[in-house]
């Protein structure tokens, strides 16, 4: 939720299935930065996850270097960053692969191998976001991208790099969620506007759980 709703939305009962996350975090850990919400503040509020480098933030000027700094600070205070990457265009020549590789390398530039267990990658291609379900990435294409991302991570960190969870976001609905996760070989989903309608979100969860 937005920062002002973090406390009201925090589960009143401890659970192993529900955790509080935040939409973003400040680039500064402490100091005089009016209007910023630091990783320390989020941690003190009970937040455990934070999205970093969301496509909408990147469109407003958030760079890979800034993302890397936020990721490092989040891990430093005990938060799990969900690091968003994704290309604007999916060209037929495969030029987008270089863009994805660059984002992965730059956004994780400040993370050491021992810190990888505290990170999650969310692949959200901009061309597939906020559109009808048929615009979502095809499972076989997503599987190839997931393999490419894991290969990039393993080149950076060795075998440990392959253990980083990968999520997918982009026009996910109950009709395609199961095939995206299982045939696309990803570890979960980063659901956008369809999560704002409880019935839709529950339907997505049920489709993956086979309920």
mmCIF file of N, CA and C in Angstrom, residues 33-145:
data_model
loop_
_atom_site.group_PDB
_atom_site.id
_atom_site.type_symbol
_atom_site.label_atom_id
_atom_site.label_comp_id
_atom_site.label_asym_id
_atom_site.label_seq_id
_atom_site.Cartn_x
_atom_site.Cartn_y
_atom_site.Cartn_z
ATOM 1 N N UNK A 33 16.050 14.767 5.154
ATOM 2 C CA UNK A 33 15.533 14.547 3.797
ATOM 3 C C UNK A 33 14.006 14.603 3.865
ATOM 4 N N UNK A 34 13.477 15.804 3.986
ATOM 5 C CA UNK A 34 12.046 16.014 4.183
ATOM 6 C C UNK A 34 11.215 15.316 3.106
ATOM 7 N N UNK A 35 10.221 14.572 3.561
ATOM 8 C CA UNK A 35 9.315 13.898 2.643
ATOM 9 C C UNK A 35 9.738 12.507 2.242
ATOM 10 N N UNK A 36 10.960 12.108 2.586
ATOM 11 C CA UNK A 36 11.448 10.778 2.236
ATOM 12 C C UNK A 36 11.124 9.768 3.346
ATOM 13 N N UNK A 37 10.950 8.517 2.940
ATOM 14 C CA UNK A 37 10.687 7.440 3.889
ATOM 15 C C UNK A 37 11.859 6.473 3.814
ATOM 16 N N UNK A 38 12.647 6.412 4.875
ATOM 17 C CA UNK A 38 13.871 5.615 4.857
ATOM 18 C C UNK A 38 13.588 4.141 5.123
ATOM 19 N N UNK A 39 14.577 3.305 4.807
ATOM 20 C CA UNK A 39 14.472 1.875 5.073
ATOM 21 C C UNK A 39 14.328 1.604 6.565
ATOM 22 N N UNK A 40 14.987 2.428 7.396
ATOM 23 C CA UNK A 40 14.871 2.257 8.846
ATOM 24 C C UNK A 40 13.439 2.488 9.311
ATOM 25 N N UNK A 41 12.799 3.522 8.774
ATOM 26 C CA UNK A 41 11.413 3.814 9.156
ATOM 27 C C UNK A 41 10.511 2.652 8.766
ATOM 28 N N UNK A 42 10.669 2.148 7.538
ATOM 29 C CA UNK A 42 9.843 1.036 7.070
ATOM 30 C C UNK A 42 10.031 -0.194 7.954
ATOM 31 N N UNK A 43 11.277 -0.469 8.299
ATOM 32 C CA UNK A 43 11.555 -1.628 9.145
ATOM 33 C C UNK A 43 10.899 -1.463 10.504
ATOM 34 N N UNK A 44 10.947 -0.271 11.060
ATOM 35 C CA UNK A 44 10.332 -0.009 12.360
ATOM 36 C C UNK A 44 8.813 -0.115 12.315
ATOM 37 N N UNK A 45 8.229 0.064 11.136
ATOM 38 C CA UNK A 45 6.779 -0.043 10.981
ATOM 39 C C UNK A 45 6.325 -1.483 10.759
ATOM 40 N N UNK A 46 7.275 -2.399 10.682
ATOM 41 C CA UNK A 46 6.920 -3.800 10.469
ATOM 42 C C UNK A 46 6.938 -4.234 9.019
ATOM 43 N N UNK A 47 7.427 -3.364 8.131
ATOM 44 C CA UNK A 47 7.526 -3.712 6.717
ATOM 45 C C UNK A 47 8.650 -4.730 6.534
ATOM 46 N N UNK A 48 8.421 -5.728 5.671
ATOM 47 C CA UNK A 48 9.436 -6.751 5.420
ATOM 48 C C UNK A 48 9.920 -6.767 3.975
ATOM 49 N N UNK A 49 9.083 -6.277 3.060
ATOM 50 C CA UNK A 49 9.448 -6.248 1.648
ATOM 51 C C UNK A 49 9.295 -4.831 1.110
ATOM 52 N N UNK A 50 10.092 -4.482 0.097
ATOM 53 C CA UNK A 50 9.944 -3.176 -0.529
ATOM 54 C C UNK A 50 10.251 -3.295 -2.016
ATOM 55 N N UNK A 51 9.382 -2.726 -2.837
ATOM 56 C CA UNK A 51 9.600 -2.701 -4.284
ATOM 57 C C UNK A 51 10.628 -1.621 -4.598
ATOM 58 N N UNK A 52 11.608 -1.965 -5.405
ATOM 59 C CA UNK A 52 12.645 -1.012 -5.793
ATOM 60 C C UNK A 52 12.774 -1.016 -7.319
ATOM 61 N N UNK A 53 12.750 0.169 -7.908
ATOM 62 C CA UNK A 53 12.910 0.265 -9.355
ATOM 63 C C UNK A 53 11.682 -0.117 -10.148
ATOM 64 N N UNK A 54 10.494 0.039 -9.558
ATOM 65 C CA UNK A 54 9.268 -0.254 -10.300
ATOM 66 C C UNK A 54 9.259 0.532 -11.607
ATOM 67 N N UNK A 55 8.651 -0.036 -12.639
ATOM 68 C CA UNK A 55 8.666 0.596 -13.964
ATOM 69 C C UNK A 55 8.129 2.022 -13.926
ATOM 70 N N UNK A 56 7.119 2.268 -13.092
ATOM 71 C CA UNK A 56 6.564 3.621 -13.006
ATOM 72 C C UNK A 56 7.548 4.577 -12.346
ATOM 73 N N UNK A 57 8.346 4.067 -11.427
ATOM 74 C CA UNK A 57 9.389 4.892 -10.807
ATOM 75 C C UNK A 57 10.524 5.153 -11.796
ATOM 76 N N UNK A 58 10.880 4.148 -12.563
ATOM 77 C CA UNK A 58 11.936 4.320 -13.565
ATOM 78 C C UNK A 58 11.522 5.345 -14.621
ATOM 79 N N UNK A 59 10.247 5.334 -14.992
ATOM 80 C CA UNK A 59 9.762 6.309 -15.976
ATOM 81 C C UNK A 59 9.825 7.737 -15.434
ATOM 82 N N UNK A 60 9.857 7.866 -14.113
ATOM 83 C CA UNK A 60 9.965 9.187 -13.484
ATOM 84 C C UNK A 60 11.416 9.548 -13.170
ATOM 85 N N UNK A 61 12.355 8.767 -13.702
ATOM 86 C CA UNK A 61 13.756 9.138 -13.585
ATOM 87 C C UNK A 61 14.614 8.300 -12.662
ATOM 88 N N UNK A 62 14.044 7.233 -12.084
ATOM 89 C CA UNK A 62 14.840 6.396 -11.186
ATOM 90 C C UNK A 62 15.813 5.553 -12.006
ATOM 91 N N UNK A 63 17.104 5.743 -11.792
ATOM 92 C CA UNK A 63 18.144 5.082 -12.568
ATOM 93 C C UNK A 63 18.598 3.779 -11.924
ATOM 94 N N UNK A 64 19.362 3.001 -12.678
ATOM 95 C CA UNK A 64 19.905 1.753 -12.139
ATOM 96 C C UNK A 64 20.823 2.016 -10.948
ATOM 97 N N UNK A 65 21.601 3.099 -11.035
ATOM 98 C CA UNK A 65 22.501 3.431 -9.924
ATOM 99 C C UNK A 65 21.715 3.749 -8.656
ATOM 100 N N UNK A 66 20.614 4.470 -8.822
ATOM 101 C CA UNK A 66 19.765 4.803 -7.678
ATOM 102 C C UNK A 66 19.106 3.541 -7.125
ATOM 103 N N UNK A 67 18.658 2.679 -8.022
ATOM 104 C CA UNK A 67 18.068 1.409 -7.606
ATOM 105 C C UNK A 67 19.078 0.597 -6.806
ATOM 106 N N UNK A 68 20.307 0.525 -7.288
ATOM 107 C CA UNK A 68 21.353 -0.233 -6.598
ATOM 108 C C UNK A 68 21.584 0.296 -5.189
ATOM 109 N N UNK A 69 21.576 1.617 -5.039
ATOM 110 C CA UNK A 69 21.786 2.212 -3.716
ATOM 111 C C UNK A 69 20.625 1.879 -2.785
ATOM 112 N N UNK A 70 19.398 1.954 -3.290
ATOM 113 C CA UNK A 70 18.229 1.628 -2.474
ATOM 114 C C UNK A 70 18.229 0.159 -2.071
ATOM 115 N N UNK A 71 18.608 -0.707 -3.004
ATOM 116 C CA UNK A 71 18.667 -2.142 -2.717
ATOM 117 C C UNK A 71 19.651 -2.418 -1.590
ATOM 118 N N UNK A 72 20.828 -1.822 -1.680
ATOM 119 C CA UNK A 72 21.859 -2.044 -0.657
ATOM 120 C C UNK A 72 21.392 -1.569 0.714
ATOM 121 N N UNK A 73 20.727 -0.412 0.767
ATOM 122 C CA UNK A 73 20.239 0.109 2.044
ATOM 123 C C UNK A 73 19.130 -0.769 2.613
ATOM 124 N N UNK A 74 18.243 -1.240 1.736
ATOM 125 C CA UNK A 74 17.148 -2.093 2.188
ATOM 126 C C UNK A 74 17.685 -3.362 2.833
ATOM 127 N N UNK A 75 18.622 -4.015 2.166
ATOM 128 C CA UNK A 75 19.209 -5.244 2.704
ATOM 129 C C UNK A 75 19.956 -4.962 4.004
ATOM 130 N N UNK A 76 20.600 -3.821 4.063
ATOM 131 C CA UNK A 76 21.384 -3.451 5.255
ATOM 132 C C UNK A 76 20.534 -3.404 6.513
ATOM 133 N N UNK A 77 19.269 -2.959 6.403
ATOM 134 C CA UNK A 77 18.414 -2.860 7.588
ATOM 135 C C UNK A 77 17.515 -4.085 7.764
ATOM 136 N N UNK A 78 17.615 -5.058 6.857
ATOM 137 C CA UNK A 78 16.838 -6.282 7.012
ATOM 138 C C UNK A 78 15.569 -6.358 6.201
ATOM 139 N N UNK A 79 15.405 -5.493 5.205
ATOM 140 C CA UNK A 79 14.263 -5.573 4.304
ATOM 141 C C UNK A 79 14.618 -6.444 3.101
ATOM 142 N N UNK A 80 13.617 -7.049 2.478
ATOM 143 C CA UNK A 80 13.825 -7.818 1.255
ATOM 144 C C UNK A 80 13.407 -6.973 0.059
ATOM 145 N N UNK A 81 14.352 -6.523 -0.765
ATOM 146 C CA UNK A 81 13.982 -5.716 -1.929
ATOM 147 C C UNK A 81 13.457 -6.573 -3.072
ATOM 148 N N UNK A 82 12.366 -6.135 -3.669
ATOM 149 C CA UNK A 82 11.837 -6.743 -4.890
ATOM 150 C C UNK A 82 12.304 -5.841 -6.029
ATOM 151 N N UNK A 83 13.334 -6.270 -6.732
ATOM 152 C CA UNK A 83 14.032 -5.424 -7.697
ATOM 153 C C UNK A 83 13.406 -5.591 -9.079
ATOM 154 N N UNK A 84 12.791 -4.524 -9.578
ATOM 155 C CA UNK A 84 12.072 -4.590 -10.847
ATOM 156 C C UNK A 84 12.990 -4.287 -12.029
ATOM 157 N N UNK A 85 12.863 -5.103 -13.064
ATOM 158 C CA UNK A 85 13.570 -4.885 -14.312
ATOM 159 C C UNK A 85 12.588 -5.120 -15.460
ATOM 160 N N UNK A 86 12.898 -4.614 -16.633
ATOM 161 C CA UNK A 86 12.019 -4.846 -17.775
ATOM 162 C C UNK A 86 12.311 -3.907 -18.924
ATOM 163 N N UNK A 87 12.096 -4.405 -20.128
ATOM 164 C CA UNK A 87 12.381 -3.618 -21.318
ATOM 165 C C UNK A 87 11.133 -2.893 -21.818
ATOM 166 N N UNK A 88 11.351 -1.787 -22.532
ATOM 167 C CA UNK A 88 10.242 -1.023 -23.101
ATOM 168 C C UNK A 88 9.678 -1.707 -24.333
ATOM 169 N N UNK A 89 10.557 -2.294 -25.145
ATOM 170 C CA UNK A 89 10.135 -2.948 -26.382
ATOM 171 C C UNK A 89 10.742 -4.338 -26.473
ATOM 172 N N UNK A 90 9.965 -5.270 -27.010
ATOM 173 C CA UNK A 90 10.412 -6.653 -27.163
ATOM 174 C C UNK A 90 10.631 -6.894 -28.661
ATOM 175 N N UNK A 91 11.770 -6.442 -29.150
ATOM 176 C CA UNK A 91 12.034 -6.526 -30.587
ATOM 177 C C UNK A 91 12.389 -7.952 -31.005
ATOM 178 N N UNK A 92 12.177 -8.227 -32.278
ATOM 179 C CA UNK A 92 12.413 -9.567 -32.793
ATOM 180 C C UNK A 92 13.868 -9.937 -32.932
ATOM 181 N N UNK A 93 14.754 -8.959 -32.840
ATOM 182 C CA UNK A 93 16.192 -9.221 -32.992
ATOM 183 C C UNK A 93 16.885 -9.566 -31.671
ATOM 184 N N UNK A 94 16.157 -9.465 -30.586
ATOM 185 C CA UNK A 94 16.744 -9.820 -29.293
ATOM 186 C C UNK A 94 17.596 -8.733 -28.671
ATOM 187 N N UNK A 95 17.453 -7.492 -29.155
ATOM 188 C CA UNK A 95 18.239 -6.400 -28.582
ATOM 189 C C UNK A 95 17.856 -6.120 -27.134
ATOM 190 N N UNK A 96 16.640 -6.495 -26.766
ATOM 191 C CA UNK A 96 16.160 -6.257 -25.404
ATOM 192 C C UNK A 96 16.954 -7.061 -24.377
ATOM 193 N N UNK A 97 17.579 -8.142 -24.811
ATOM 194 C CA UNK A 97 18.339 -8.969 -23.876
ATOM 195 C C UNK A 97 19.506 -8.196 -23.273
ATOM 196 N N UNK A 98 20.147 -7.383 -24.092
ATOM 197 C CA UNK A 98 21.259 -6.573 -23.585
ATOM 198 C C UNK A 98 20.760 -5.576 -22.547
ATOM 199 N N UNK A 99 19.553 -5.035 -22.760
ATOM 200 C CA UNK A 99 18.969 -4.086 -21.812
ATOM 201 C C UNK A 99 18.676 -4.767 -20.483
ATOM 202 N N UNK A 100 18.096 -5.969 -20.537
ATOM 203 C CA UNK A 100 17.802 -6.717 -19.315
ATOM 204 C C UNK A 100 19.076 -7.072 -18.570
ATOM 205 N N UNK A 101 20.081 -7.524 -19.297
ATOM 206 C CA UNK A 101 21.353 -7.863 -18.667
ATOM 207 C C UNK A 101 21.981 -6.652 -17.995
ATOM 208 N N UNK A 102 21.906 -5.506 -18.666
ATOM 209 C CA UNK A 102 22.471 -4.280 -18.094
ATOM 210 C C UNK A 102 21.735 -3.898 -16.819
ATOM 211 N N UNK A 103 20.405 -3.991 -16.819
ATOM 212 C CA UNK A 103 19.623 -3.636 -15.639
ATOM 213 C C UNK A 103 19.937 -4.557 -14.469
ATOM 214 N N UNK A 104 20.049 -5.838 -14.740
ATOM 215 C CA UNK A 104 20.353 -6.793 -13.670
ATOM 216 C C UNK A 104 21.709 -6.489 -13.060
ATOM 217 N N UNK A 105 22.708 -6.344 -13.908
ATOM 218 C CA UNK A 105 24.068 -6.107 -13.416
ATOM 219 C C UNK A 105 24.168 -4.793 -12.645
ATOM 220 N N UNK A 106 23.534 -3.741 -13.177
ATOM 221 C CA UNK A 106 23.640 -2.431 -12.536
ATOM 222 C C UNK A 106 22.812 -2.357 -11.260
ATOM 223 N N UNK A 107 21.594 -2.897 -11.282
ATOM 224 C CA UNK A 107 20.698 -2.788 -10.140
ATOM 225 C C UNK A 107 21.169 -3.619 -8.949
ATOM 226 N N UNK A 108 21.923 -4.685 -9.210
ATOM 227 C CA UNK A 108 22.433 -5.536 -8.141
ATOM 228 C C UNK A 108 23.915 -5.279 -7.881
ATOM 229 N N UNK A 109 24.419 -4.184 -8.427
ATOM 230 C CA UNK A 109 25.845 -3.908 -8.340
ATOM 231 C C UNK A 109 26.390 -3.813 -6.937
ATOM 232 N N UNK A 110 25.546 -3.447 -5.968
ATOM 233 C CA UNK A 110 26.030 -3.289 -4.600
ATOM 234 C C UNK A 110 25.773 -4.479 -3.711
ATOM 235 N N UNK A 111 25.291 -5.589 -4.285
ATOM 236 C CA UNK A 111 24.946 -6.762 -3.490
ATOM 237 C C UNK A 111 26.073 -7.785 -3.547
ATOM 238 N N UNK A 112 26.471 -8.266 -2.392
ATOM 239 C CA UNK A 112 27.462 -9.320 -2.322
ATOM 240 C C UNK A 112 26.781 -10.686 -2.378
ATOM 241 N N UNK A 113 27.556 -11.713 -2.680
ATOM 242 C CA UNK A 113 27.008 -13.051 -2.843
ATOM 243 C C UNK A 113 26.241 -13.496 -1.601
ATOM 244 N N UNK A 114 26.761 -13.204 -0.434
ATOM 245 C CA UNK A 114 26.120 -13.646 0.805
ATOM 246 C C UNK A 114 24.793 -12.942 1.060
ATOM 247 N N UNK A 115 24.520 -11.849 0.339
ATOM 248 C CA UNK A 115 23.279 -11.103 0.517
ATOM 249 C C UNK A 115 22.188 -11.514 -0.460
ATOM 250 N N UNK A 116 22.487 -12.404 -1.381
ATOM 251 C CA UNK A 116 21.533 -12.773 -2.420
ATOM 252 C C UNK A 116 20.246 -13.369 -1.862
ATOM 253 N N UNK A 117 20.344 -14.032 -0.715
ATOM 254 C CA UNK A 117 19.153 -14.644 -0.124
ATOM 255 C C UNK A 117 18.147 -13.606 0.327
ATOM 256 N N UNK A 118 18.549 -12.334 0.332
ATOM 257 C CA UNK A 118 17.657 -11.251 0.754
ATOM 258 C C UNK A 118 17.136 -10.446 -0.424
ATOM 259 N N UNK A 119 17.183 -11.015 -1.639
ATOM 260 C CA UNK A 119 16.757 -10.270 -2.824
ATOM 261 C C UNK A 119 15.798 -11.082 -3.682
ATOM 262 N N UNK A 120 14.920 -10.363 -4.370
ATOM 263 C CA UNK A 120 13.969 -10.958 -5.314
ATOM 264 C C UNK A 120 14.006 -10.125 -6.592
ATOM 265 N N UNK A 121 13.951 -10.788 -7.746
ATOM 266 C CA UNK A 121 13.875 -10.100 -9.035
ATOM 267 C C UNK A 121 12.445 -10.160 -9.551
ATOM 268 N N UNK A 122 11.922 -9.028 -9.995
ATOM 269 C CA UNK A 122 10.597 -8.987 -10.616
ATOM 270 C C UNK A 122 10.751 -8.505 -12.053
ATOM 271 N N UNK A 123 10.483 -9.392 -12.995
ATOM 272 C CA UNK A 123 10.569 -9.037 -14.407
ATOM 273 C C UNK A 123 9.207 -8.519 -14.855
ATOM 274 N N UNK A 124 9.155 -7.265 -15.248
ATOM 275 C CA UNK A 124 7.902 -6.655 -15.689
ATOM 276 C C UNK A 124 8.146 -5.889 -16.995
ATOM 277 N N UNK A 125 7.963 -6.534 -18.149
ATOM 278 C CA UNK A 125 8.139 -5.852 -19.426
ATOM 279 C C UNK A 125 7.117 -4.732 -19.580
ATOM 280 N N UNK A 126 7.589 -3.538 -19.871
ATOM 281 C CA UNK A 126 6.700 -2.379 -19.913
ATOM 282 C C UNK A 126 5.603 -2.516 -20.962
ATOM 283 N N UNK A 127 5.904 -3.193 -22.057
ATOM 284 C CA UNK A 127 4.944 -3.332 -23.147
ATOM 285 C C UNK A 127 3.766 -4.248 -22.785
ATOM 286 N N UNK A 128 3.858 -4.973 -21.680
ATOM 287 C CA UNK A 128 2.800 -5.910 -21.294
ATOM 288 C C UNK A 128 2.029 -5.459 -20.067
ATOM 289 N N UNK A 129 2.352 -4.290 -19.528
ATOM 290 C CA UNK A 129 1.745 -3.860 -18.265
ATOM 291 C C UNK A 129 0.410 -3.160 -18.490
ATOM 292 N N UNK A 130 -0.584 -3.515 -17.653
ATOM 293 C CA UNK A 130 -1.865 -2.823 -17.653
ATOM 294 C C UNK A 130 -2.701 -3.029 -18.883
ATOM 295 N N UNK A 131 -2.560 -4.174 -19.543
ATOM 296 C CA UNK A 131 -3.307 -4.452 -20.766
ATOM 297 C C UNK A 131 -4.148 -5.708 -20.588
ATOM 298 N N UNK A 132 -5.004 -6.043 -21.583
ATOM 299 C CA UNK A 132 -5.800 -7.274 -21.474
ATOM 300 C C UNK A 132 -4.905 -8.500 -21.321
ATOM 301 N N UNK A 133 -5.466 -9.566 -20.790
ATOM 302 C CA UNK A 133 -4.684 -10.753 -20.466
ATOM 303 C C UNK A 133 -3.950 -11.329 -21.674
ATOM 304 N N UNK A 134 -4.515 -11.177 -22.873
ATOM 305 C CA UNK A 134 -3.856 -11.724 -24.057
ATOM 306 C C UNK A 134 -2.557 -10.992 -24.401
ATOM 307 N N UNK A 135 -2.346 -9.826 -23.757
ATOM 308 C CA UNK A 135 -1.117 -9.071 -23.992
ATOM 309 C C UNK A 135 0.023 -9.528 -23.083
ATOM 310 N N UNK A 136 -0.280 -10.398 -22.142
ATOM 311 C CA UNK A 136 0.775 -10.904 -21.245
ATOM 312 C C UNK A 136 1.800 -11.688 -22.051
ATOM 313 N N UNK A 137 2.990 -11.768 -21.535
ATOM 314 C CA UNK A 137 4.053 -12.514 -22.196
ATOM 315 C C UNK A 137 3.674 -13.984 -22.281
ATOM 316 N N UNK A 138 3.942 -14.591 -23.411
ATOM 317 C CA UNK A 138 3.640 -16.008 -23.585
ATOM 318 C C UNK A 138 4.542 -16.836 -22.663
ATOM 319 N N UNK A 139 4.003 -17.903 -22.067
ATOM 320 C CA UNK A 139 4.774 -18.699 -21.107
ATOM 321 C C UNK A 139 6.109 -19.182 -21.645
ATOM 322 N N UNK A 140 6.151 -19.631 -22.908
ATOM 323 C CA UNK A 140 7.409 -20.136 -23.455
ATOM 324 C C UNK A 140 8.446 -19.017 -23.613
ATOM 325 N N UNK A 141 7.976 -17.797 -23.927
ATOM 326 C CA UNK A 141 8.889 -16.658 -24.015
ATOM 327 C C UNK A 141 9.374 -16.252 -22.624
ATOM 328 N N UNK A 142 8.478 -16.323 -21.653
ATOM 329 C CA UNK A 142 8.844 -15.984 -20.283
ATOM 330 C C UNK A 142 9.857 -16.980 -19.735
ATOM 331 N N UNK A 143 9.668 -18.254 -20.047
ATOM 332 C CA UNK A 143 10.620 -19.258 -19.580
ATOM 333 C C UNK A 143 12.021 -18.966 -20.117
ATOM 334 N N UNK A 144 12.094 -18.586 -21.398
ATOM 335 C CA UNK A 144 13.389 -18.252 -21.988
ATOM 336 C C UNK A 144 14.008 -17.038 -21.288
ATOM 337 N N UNK A 145 13.173 -16.054 -20.949
ATOM 338 C CA UNK A 145 13.674 -14.868 -20.257
ATOM 339 C C UNK A 145 14.125 -15.214 -18.840
#
